[in-house]
Coordinates of C-alpha atoms in Angstrom, one line a residue:
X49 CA 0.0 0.0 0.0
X50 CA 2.9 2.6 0.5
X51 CA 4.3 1.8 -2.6
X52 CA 1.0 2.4 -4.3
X53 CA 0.5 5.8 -2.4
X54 CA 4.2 6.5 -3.2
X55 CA 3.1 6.2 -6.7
X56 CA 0.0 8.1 -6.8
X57 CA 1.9 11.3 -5.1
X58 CA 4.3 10.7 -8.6
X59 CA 1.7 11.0 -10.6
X60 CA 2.5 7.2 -12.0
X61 CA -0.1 5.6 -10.5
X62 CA -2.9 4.1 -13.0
X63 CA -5.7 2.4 -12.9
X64 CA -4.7 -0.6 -14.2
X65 CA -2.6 -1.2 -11.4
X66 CA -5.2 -0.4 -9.0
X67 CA -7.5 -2.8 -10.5
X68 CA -4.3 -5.7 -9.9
X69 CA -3.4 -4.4 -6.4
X70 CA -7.3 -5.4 -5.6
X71 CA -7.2 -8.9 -7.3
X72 CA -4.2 -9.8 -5.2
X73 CA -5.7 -8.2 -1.7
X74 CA -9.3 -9.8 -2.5
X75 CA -11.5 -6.5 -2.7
X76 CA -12.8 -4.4 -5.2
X77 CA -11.1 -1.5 -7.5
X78 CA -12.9 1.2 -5.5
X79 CA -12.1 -0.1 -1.8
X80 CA -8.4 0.2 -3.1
X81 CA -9.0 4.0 -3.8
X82 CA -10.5 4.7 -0.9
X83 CA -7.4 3.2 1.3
X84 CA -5.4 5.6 -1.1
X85 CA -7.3 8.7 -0.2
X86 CA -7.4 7.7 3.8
X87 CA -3.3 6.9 3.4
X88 CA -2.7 10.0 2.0
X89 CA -4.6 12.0 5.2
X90 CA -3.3 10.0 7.1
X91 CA -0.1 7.7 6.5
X92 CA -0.3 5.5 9.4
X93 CA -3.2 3.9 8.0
X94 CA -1.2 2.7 5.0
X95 CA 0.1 -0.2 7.8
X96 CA -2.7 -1.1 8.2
X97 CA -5.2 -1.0 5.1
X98 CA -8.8 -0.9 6.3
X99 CA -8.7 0.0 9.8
X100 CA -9.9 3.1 11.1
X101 CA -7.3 5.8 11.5
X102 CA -6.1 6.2 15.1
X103 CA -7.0 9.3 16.7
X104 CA -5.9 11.4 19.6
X105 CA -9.1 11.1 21.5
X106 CA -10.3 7.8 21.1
X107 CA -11.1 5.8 23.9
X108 CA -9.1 2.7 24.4
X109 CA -8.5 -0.3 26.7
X110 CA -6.6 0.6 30.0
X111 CA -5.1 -2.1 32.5
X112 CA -7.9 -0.6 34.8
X113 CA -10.5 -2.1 32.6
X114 CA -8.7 -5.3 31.8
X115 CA -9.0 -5.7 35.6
X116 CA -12.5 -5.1 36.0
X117 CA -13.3 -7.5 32.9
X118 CA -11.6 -9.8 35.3
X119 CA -13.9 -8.8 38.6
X120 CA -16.6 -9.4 36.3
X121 CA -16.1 -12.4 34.3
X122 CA -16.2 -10.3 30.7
X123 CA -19.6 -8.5 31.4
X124 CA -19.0 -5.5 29.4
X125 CA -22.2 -3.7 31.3
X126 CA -21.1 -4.4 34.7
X127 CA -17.6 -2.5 33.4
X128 CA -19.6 0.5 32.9
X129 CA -21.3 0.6 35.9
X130 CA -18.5 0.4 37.8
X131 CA -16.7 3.1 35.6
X132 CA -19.5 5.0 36.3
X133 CA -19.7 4.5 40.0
X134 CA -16.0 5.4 40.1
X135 CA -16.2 8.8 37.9
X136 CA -19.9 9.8 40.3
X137 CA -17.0 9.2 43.4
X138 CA -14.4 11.6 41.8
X139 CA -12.2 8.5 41.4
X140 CA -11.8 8.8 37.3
X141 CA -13.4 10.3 33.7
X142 CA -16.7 9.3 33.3
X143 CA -16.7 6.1 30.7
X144 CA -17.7 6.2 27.4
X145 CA -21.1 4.8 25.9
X146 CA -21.7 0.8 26.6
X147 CA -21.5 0.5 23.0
X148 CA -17.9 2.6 22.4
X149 CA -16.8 0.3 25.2
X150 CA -17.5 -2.7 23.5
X151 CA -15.8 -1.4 20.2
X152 CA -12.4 -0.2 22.2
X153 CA -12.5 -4.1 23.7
X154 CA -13.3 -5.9 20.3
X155 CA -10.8 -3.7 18.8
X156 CA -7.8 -3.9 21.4
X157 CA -8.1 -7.1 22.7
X158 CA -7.7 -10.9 21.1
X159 CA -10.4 -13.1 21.3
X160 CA -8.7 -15.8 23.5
X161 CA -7.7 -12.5 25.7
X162 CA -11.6 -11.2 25.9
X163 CA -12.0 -15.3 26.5
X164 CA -9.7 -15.5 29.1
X165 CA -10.5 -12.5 30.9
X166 CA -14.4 -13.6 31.4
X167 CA -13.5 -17.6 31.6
X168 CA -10.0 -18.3 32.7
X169 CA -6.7 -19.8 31.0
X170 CA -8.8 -22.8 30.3
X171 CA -11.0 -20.6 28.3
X172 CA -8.6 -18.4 26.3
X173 CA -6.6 -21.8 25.7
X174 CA -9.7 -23.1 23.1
X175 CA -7.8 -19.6 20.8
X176 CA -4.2 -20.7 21.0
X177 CA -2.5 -22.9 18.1
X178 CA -0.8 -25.6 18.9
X179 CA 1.8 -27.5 17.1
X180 CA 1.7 -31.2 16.1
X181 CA 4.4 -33.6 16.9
X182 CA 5.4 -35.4 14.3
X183 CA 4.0 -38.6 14.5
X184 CA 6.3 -41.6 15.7
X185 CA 7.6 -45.1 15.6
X186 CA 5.1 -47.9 17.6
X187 CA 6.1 -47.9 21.2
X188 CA 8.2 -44.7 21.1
X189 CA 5.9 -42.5 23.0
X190 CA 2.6 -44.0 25.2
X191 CA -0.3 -42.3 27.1
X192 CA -1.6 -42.8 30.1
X193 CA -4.9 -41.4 32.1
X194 CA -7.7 -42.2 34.3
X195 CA -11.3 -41.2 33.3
X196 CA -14.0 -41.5 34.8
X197 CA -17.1 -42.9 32.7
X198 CA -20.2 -40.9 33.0
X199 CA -22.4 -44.3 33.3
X200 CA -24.1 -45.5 36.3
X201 CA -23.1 -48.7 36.4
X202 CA -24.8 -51.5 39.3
X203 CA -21.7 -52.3 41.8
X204 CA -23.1 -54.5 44.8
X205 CA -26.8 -53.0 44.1
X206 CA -25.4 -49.4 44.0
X207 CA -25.1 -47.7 41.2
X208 CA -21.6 -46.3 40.8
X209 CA -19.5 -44.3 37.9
X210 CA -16.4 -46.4 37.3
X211 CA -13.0 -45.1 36.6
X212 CA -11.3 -46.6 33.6
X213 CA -7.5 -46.2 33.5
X214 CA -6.0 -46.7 29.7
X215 CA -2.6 -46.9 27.9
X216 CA -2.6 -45.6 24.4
X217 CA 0.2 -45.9 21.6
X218 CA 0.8 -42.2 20.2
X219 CA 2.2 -43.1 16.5
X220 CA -1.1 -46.2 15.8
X221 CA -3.6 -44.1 18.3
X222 CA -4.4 -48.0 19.7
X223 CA -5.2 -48.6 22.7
X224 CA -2.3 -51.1 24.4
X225 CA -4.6 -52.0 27.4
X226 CA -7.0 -51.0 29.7
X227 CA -8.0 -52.0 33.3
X228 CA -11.5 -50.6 35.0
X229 CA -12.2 -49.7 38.5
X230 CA -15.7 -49.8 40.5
X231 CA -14.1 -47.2 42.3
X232 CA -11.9 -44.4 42.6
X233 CA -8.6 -45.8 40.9
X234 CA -5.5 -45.9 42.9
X235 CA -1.9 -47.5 42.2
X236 CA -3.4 -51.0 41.5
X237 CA -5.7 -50.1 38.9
X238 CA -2.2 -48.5 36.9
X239 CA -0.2 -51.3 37.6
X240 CA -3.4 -53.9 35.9
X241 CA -3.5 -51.9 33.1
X242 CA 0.5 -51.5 32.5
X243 CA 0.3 -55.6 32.6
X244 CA -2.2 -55.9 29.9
X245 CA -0.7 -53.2 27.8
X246 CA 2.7 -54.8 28.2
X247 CA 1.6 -58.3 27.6
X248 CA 0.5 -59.2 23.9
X249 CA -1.8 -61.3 24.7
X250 CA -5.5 -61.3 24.4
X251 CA -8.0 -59.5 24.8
X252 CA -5.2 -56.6 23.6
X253 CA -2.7 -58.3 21.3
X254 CA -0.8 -58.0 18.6
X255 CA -0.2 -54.5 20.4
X256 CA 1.8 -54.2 23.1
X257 CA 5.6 -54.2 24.3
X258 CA 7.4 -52.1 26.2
X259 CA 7.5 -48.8 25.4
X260 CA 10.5 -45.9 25.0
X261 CA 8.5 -43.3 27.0
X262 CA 5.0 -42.7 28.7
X263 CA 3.8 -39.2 29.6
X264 CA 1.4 -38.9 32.0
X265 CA 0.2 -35.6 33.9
X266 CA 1.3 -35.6 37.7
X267 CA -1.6 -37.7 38.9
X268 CA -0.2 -39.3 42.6
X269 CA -1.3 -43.1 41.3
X270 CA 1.1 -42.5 38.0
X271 CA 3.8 -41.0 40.3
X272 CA 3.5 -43.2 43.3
X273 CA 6.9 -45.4 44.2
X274 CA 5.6 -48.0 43.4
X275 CA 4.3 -47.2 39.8
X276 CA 7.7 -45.7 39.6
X277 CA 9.7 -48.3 40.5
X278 CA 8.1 -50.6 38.0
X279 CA 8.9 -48.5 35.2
X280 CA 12.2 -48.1 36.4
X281 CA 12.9 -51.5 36.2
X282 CA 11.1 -51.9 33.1
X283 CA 13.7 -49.9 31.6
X284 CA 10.5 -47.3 31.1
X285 CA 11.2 -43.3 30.6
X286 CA 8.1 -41.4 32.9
X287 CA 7.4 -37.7 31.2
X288 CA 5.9 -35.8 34.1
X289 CA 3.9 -33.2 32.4
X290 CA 2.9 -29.9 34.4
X291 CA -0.7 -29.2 35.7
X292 CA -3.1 -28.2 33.8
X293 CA -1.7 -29.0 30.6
X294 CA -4.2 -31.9 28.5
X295 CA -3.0 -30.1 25.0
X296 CA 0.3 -32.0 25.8
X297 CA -1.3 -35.3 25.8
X298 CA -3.7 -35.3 23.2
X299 CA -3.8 -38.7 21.9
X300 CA -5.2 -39.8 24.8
X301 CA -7.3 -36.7 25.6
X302 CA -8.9 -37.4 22.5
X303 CA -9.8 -40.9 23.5
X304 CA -11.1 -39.8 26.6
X305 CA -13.5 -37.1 24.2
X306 CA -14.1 -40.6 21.7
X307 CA -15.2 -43.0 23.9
X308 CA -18.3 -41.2 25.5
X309 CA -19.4 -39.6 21.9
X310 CA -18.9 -43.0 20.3
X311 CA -20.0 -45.6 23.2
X312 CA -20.6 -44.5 26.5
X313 CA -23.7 -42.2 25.2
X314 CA -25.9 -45.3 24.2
X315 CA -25.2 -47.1 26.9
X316 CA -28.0 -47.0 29.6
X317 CA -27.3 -44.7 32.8
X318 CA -25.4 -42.4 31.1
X319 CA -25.3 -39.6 33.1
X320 CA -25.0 -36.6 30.9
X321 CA -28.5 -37.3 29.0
X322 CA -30.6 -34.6 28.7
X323 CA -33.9 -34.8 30.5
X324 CA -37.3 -33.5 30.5
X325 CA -38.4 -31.8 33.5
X326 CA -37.1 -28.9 35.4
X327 CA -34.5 -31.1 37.7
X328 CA -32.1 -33.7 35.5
X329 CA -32.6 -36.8 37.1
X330 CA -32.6 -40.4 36.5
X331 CA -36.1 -42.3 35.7
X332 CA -36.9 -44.8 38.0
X333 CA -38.0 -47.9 36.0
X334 CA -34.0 -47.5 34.0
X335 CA -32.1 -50.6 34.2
X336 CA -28.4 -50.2 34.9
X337 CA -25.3 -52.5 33.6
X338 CA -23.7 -54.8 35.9
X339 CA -20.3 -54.0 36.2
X340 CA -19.0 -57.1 34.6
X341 CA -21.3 -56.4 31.5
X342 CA -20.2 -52.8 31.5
X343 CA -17.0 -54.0 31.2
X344 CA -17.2 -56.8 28.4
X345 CA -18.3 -54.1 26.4
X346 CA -15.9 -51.8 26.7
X347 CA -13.5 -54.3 25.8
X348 CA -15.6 -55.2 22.7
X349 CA -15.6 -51.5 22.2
X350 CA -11.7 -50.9 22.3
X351 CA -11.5 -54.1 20.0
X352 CA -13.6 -52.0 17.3
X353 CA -11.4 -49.4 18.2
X354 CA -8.2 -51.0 17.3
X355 CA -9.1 -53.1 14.0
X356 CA -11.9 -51.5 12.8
X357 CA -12.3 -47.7 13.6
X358 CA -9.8 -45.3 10.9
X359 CA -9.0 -42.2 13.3
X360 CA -8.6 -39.4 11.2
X361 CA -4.7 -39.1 11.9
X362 CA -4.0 -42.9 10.4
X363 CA -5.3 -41.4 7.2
X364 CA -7.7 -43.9 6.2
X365 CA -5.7 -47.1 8.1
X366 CA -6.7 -48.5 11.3
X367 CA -4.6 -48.6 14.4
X368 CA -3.6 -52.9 13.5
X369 CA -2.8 -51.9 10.1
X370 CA -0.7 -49.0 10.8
X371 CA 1.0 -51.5 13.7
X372 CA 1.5 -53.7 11.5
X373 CA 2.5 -51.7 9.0
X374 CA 5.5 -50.5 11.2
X375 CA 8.6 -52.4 11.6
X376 CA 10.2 -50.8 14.6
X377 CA 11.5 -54.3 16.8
X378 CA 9.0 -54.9 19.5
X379 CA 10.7 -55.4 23.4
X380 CA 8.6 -58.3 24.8
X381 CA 9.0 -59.0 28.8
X382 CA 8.0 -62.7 30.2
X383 CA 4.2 -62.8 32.1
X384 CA 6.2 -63.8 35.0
X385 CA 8.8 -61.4 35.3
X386 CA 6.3 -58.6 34.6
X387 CA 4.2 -59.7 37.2
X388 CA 7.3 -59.5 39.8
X389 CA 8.2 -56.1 38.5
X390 CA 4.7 -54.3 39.1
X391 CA 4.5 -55.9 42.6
X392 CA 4.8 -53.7 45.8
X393 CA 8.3 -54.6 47.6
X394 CA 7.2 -54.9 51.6
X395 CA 10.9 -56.0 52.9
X396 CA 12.3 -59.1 54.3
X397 CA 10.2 -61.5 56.7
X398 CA 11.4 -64.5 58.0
X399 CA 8.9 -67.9 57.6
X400 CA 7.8 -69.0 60.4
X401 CA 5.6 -72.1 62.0
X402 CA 2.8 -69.6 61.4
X403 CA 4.0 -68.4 58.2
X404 CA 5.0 -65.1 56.7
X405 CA 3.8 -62.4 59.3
X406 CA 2.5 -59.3 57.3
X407 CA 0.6 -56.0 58.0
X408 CA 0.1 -58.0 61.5
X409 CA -1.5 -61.2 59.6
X410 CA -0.5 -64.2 59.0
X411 CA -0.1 -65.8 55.3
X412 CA 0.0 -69.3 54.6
X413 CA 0.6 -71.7 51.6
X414 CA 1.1 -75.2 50.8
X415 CA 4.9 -74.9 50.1
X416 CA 5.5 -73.7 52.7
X417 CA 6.0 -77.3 54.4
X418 CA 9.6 -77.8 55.5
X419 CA 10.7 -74.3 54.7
X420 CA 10.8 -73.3 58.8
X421 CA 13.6 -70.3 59.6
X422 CA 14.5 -68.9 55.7
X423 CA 14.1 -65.8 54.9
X424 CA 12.2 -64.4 52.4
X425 CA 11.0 -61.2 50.3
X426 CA 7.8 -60.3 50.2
X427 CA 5.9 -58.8 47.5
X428 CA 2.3 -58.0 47.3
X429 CA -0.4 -56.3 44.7
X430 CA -1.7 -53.3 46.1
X431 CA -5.1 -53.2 47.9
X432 CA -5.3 -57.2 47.5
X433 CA -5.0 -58.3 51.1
X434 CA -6.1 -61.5 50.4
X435 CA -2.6 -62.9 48.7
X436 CA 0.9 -62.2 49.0
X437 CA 3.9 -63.5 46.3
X438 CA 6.7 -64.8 48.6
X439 CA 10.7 -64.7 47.3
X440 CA 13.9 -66.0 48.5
X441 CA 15.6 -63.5 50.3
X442 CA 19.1 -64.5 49.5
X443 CA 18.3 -65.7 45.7
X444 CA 15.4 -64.0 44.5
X445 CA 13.7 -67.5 43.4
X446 CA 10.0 -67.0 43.4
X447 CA 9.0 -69.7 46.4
X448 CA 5.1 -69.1 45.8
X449 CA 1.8 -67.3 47.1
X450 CA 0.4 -67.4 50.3
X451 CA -3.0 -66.4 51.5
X452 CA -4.2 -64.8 54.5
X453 CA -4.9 -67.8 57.3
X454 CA -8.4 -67.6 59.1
X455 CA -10.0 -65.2 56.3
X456 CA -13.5 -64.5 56.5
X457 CA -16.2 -66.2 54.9
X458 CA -18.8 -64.3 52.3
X459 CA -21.1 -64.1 55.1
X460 CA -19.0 -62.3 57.5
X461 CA -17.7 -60.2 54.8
X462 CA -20.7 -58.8 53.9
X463 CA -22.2 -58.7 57.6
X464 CA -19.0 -56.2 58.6
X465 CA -19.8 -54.0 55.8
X466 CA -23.7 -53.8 56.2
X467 CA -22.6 -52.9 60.0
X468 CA -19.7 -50.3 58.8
X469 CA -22.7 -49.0 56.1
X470 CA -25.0 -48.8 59.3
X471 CA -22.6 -46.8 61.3
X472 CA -21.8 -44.6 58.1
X473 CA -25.2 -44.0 58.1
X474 CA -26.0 -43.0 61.5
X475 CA -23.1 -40.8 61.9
X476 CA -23.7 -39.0 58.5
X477 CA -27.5 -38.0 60.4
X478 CA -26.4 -36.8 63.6
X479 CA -23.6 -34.6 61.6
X480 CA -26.4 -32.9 59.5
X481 CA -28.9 -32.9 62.4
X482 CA -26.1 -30.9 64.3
X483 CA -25.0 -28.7 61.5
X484 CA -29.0 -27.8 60.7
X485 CA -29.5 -24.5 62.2
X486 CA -31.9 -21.9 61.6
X487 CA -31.7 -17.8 61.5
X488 CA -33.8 -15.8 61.0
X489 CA -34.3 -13.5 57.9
X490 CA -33.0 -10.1 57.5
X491 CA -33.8 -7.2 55.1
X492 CA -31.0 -4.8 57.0
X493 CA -27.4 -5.5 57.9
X494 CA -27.3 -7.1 61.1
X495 CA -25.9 -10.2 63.1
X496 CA -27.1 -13.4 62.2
X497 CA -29.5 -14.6 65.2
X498 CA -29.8 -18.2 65.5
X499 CA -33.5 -19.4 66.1
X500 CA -34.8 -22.4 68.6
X501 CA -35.2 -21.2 71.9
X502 CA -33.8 -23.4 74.7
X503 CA -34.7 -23.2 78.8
X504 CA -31.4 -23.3 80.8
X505 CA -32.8 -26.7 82.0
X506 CA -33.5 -27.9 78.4
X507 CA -29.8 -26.7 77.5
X508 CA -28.4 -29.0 80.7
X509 CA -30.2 -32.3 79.3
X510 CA -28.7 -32.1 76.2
X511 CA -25.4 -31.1 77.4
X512 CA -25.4 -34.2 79.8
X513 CA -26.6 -36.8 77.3
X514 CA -24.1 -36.1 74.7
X515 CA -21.5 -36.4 77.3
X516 CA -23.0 -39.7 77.9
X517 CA -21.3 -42.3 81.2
X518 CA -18.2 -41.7 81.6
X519 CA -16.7 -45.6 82.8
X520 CA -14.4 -45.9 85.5
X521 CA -12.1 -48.3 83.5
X522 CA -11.8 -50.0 80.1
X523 CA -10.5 -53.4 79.6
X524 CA -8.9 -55.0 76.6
X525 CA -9.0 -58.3 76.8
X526 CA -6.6 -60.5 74.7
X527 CA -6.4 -64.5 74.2
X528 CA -3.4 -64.5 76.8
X529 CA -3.9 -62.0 79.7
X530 CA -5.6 -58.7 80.1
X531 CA -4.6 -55.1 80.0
X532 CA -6.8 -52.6 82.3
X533 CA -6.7 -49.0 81.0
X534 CA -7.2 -47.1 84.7
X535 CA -8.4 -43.2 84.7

């Protein structure tokens, strides 16, 4: 555009060159004259062709108002009022029209700015662009995360959302293995799904291997010692991502996005269906998926995922045809040494006539006959209290399992957790019976006045029944002799 306007001041400028300076911007002859005639007013606005001419008095955006957009999440209105209140107090210049404000804002600020001034970095982060990685070989690069499924799924006659945690290969966007969790997941539930994304075997195979590196984002379970340990060994490279950062894992952010557009939406429970009625809730008469069945289909899903499903990044290929497709060497670890390697390390015990003494219980097993006074190593699953892997201390051999002597039957099992349910129950009403209290209702500023009148006698009673009988002496009574706890 200056060169044009340099021209034109010459004298050389025609028309004809007009009319091809407007095929190469995209406008029409005359738009090009009239940025001519506004350049040659006003030379500035050759930088910028199109744009208004800056003057000396027009209003713009001041780190004052980029605050207040801030106090008030982006509400443009609220901005003026409090301009306004501030100028009536003497405390600035009365603010321009709503509408002039709303200009100087589009104008001076970026929309991911305006975003994440009313929403927050997550908001203004939807207007950044990001760069791709290029793509890699198989097993150079893994993800790892836990979601949890908005499904109500029937656990024990409750229904539950369960957590599914999920290894996924970066360069075939397959999923290497999975393991789901009734509950909130925890250590174990990363350890399962590393075995059956390491092992190529069924229901997961011919993917799988270990892999170069696996980037996960600063969860506790991925970072725990013992998740860490077993990578470590595994010869395993952890990429700790910071917080608050999904864009730098976004193959497996964008399975976490797949699965509930593409299965977890049609499945019944889902929790995110929209409802009629004023209140979202869930209709009585709706049937919900055991957990078993909720699982067998995810695993039929991932299996569609893997051989069937072309994500757009493959190009037209599924993930087993790109995997197969890539000959990069595979690094294959035996079942049982992977099982030793993601097992919790509890120290040295020696074997007694009672067994292997752990977390104050005794363990037991079969081979044990004979084997009196070694020592051993013990290694255990975590959360599975049930069974413990015994070692030799001195050689490492793998000696066998050994399960927890005098366990409870199904009955009992069940009967302790109906009582601790009970108990959960009970305390969970006197804690919102005590924290119900009533004020009364104010239309000026004032102290909050409690209501419920008590009598001073009233007051006593209560006070002396939840004190309750205070005993003159607790006994604990074990199988050999008792201990008396004296006030």
């Amino acid at each position: 555009m200056r060169r044009l306007l340099g021209m034109r001041r010459e004298g050389r400028l025609t028309t004809a060159q007009v009319r091809s300076a407007a095929d190469v911007l995209g406008v029409r002859e005359r738009t090009v004259w009239r940025w001519l005639a506004a350049a040659q007013r006003d030379e500035s606005a050759s930088v910028a062709p199109g744009e208004r001419a800056r003057s000396h008095g027009r209003f713009t955006v001041t780190p004052e108002i980029r605050a207040l957009l801030a106090l008030w999440k982006g509400n443009v209105a609220a901005v003026h009022r409090e301009l306004a209140a501030r100028a009536a107090r003497g405390e600035g210049e009365p603010p321009p029209s709503i509408p002039t404000l709303h200009r100087a804002i589009r104008r001076d600020l970026t929309p991911g700015e305006r975003a994440g001034l009313a929403g927050g970095e997550r908001a203004a982060r939807k207007h950044d662009v990001f760069l791709a990685r290029p793509r890699p070989w198989r097993n150079q690069v893994w993800e790892s995360d836990h979601m949890q499924a908005p499904v109500l799924v029937d656990v024990d006659g409750r229904a539950r959302r369960p957590w599914i945690t999920w290894f996924t290969d970066c360069a075939t966007n397959a999923i290497t293995g999975a393991a789901v969790s009734p509950g909130t997941p925890s250590r174990e539930s990363v350890l399962a799904a590393l075995r059956s994304a390491v092992l190529r075997e069924e229901p997961y195979g011919p993917f799988g291997g270990l892999p170069e590196k696996v980037r996960v984002d600063r969860g506790k379970d991925f970072l725990s010692a013992t998740v860490s340990a077993a990578f470590a060994l595994l010869d395993v490279t952890v990429e700790d991502l910071p917080a608050y950062t999904p864009h730098l894992k976004g193959t497996v952010e964008g399975l976490n996005r797949a699965v509930e557009r593409m299965f977890l939406a049609a499945l019944p429970g889902y929790a995110r269906q929209p409802r009629p009625g004023e209140r979202a809730s869930r209709p009585g008469d709706e049937v919900l998926l055991g957990f078993q069945d909720f699982t067998a289909r995810l695993l039929t899903w991932i299996s569609w995922w893997n051989t069937e499903h072309r994500p757009a990044p493959l190009r037209g290929t599924t993930p087993l045809q790109a995997w197969q497709d890539d000959p990069t060497p595979l690094r294959d670890v035996p079942a049982a040494d992977l099982w030793t390697f993601t097992l919790e390390d509890a120290g040295t015990r020696t074997l007694t006539t009672r067994g292997v003494r752990f977390r104050k219980r005794d363990y037991v097993g079969a081979w044990m006959t004979g084997q009196t006074g070694i020592r051993v190593r013990v290694r255990f699953m975590p959360h599975h209290d049930h069974r413990i892997e015994v070692y030799h201390a001195a050689t490492g051999r793998y000696l066998g399992p050994a399960d927890l002597a005098d366990q409870a039957t199904g009955e009992q099992i069940s009967a302790v957790r109906r009582a601790r349910a009970a108990r959960t129950r009970h305390l969970k009403k006197d804690l919102e019976a005590s924290r119900r209290e009533r004020y009364a209702a104010v239309n000026r500023p004032e102290a909050p006045q409690r209501l419920g009148a008590l009598t001073g006698a009233q007051a006593d009673a209560e006070l002396a029944r939840s004190a309750g009988p205070r005993p003159a002496r607790t006994c604990l009574r074990r199988p050999t002799r008792t201990h008396c706890t004296h006030r």
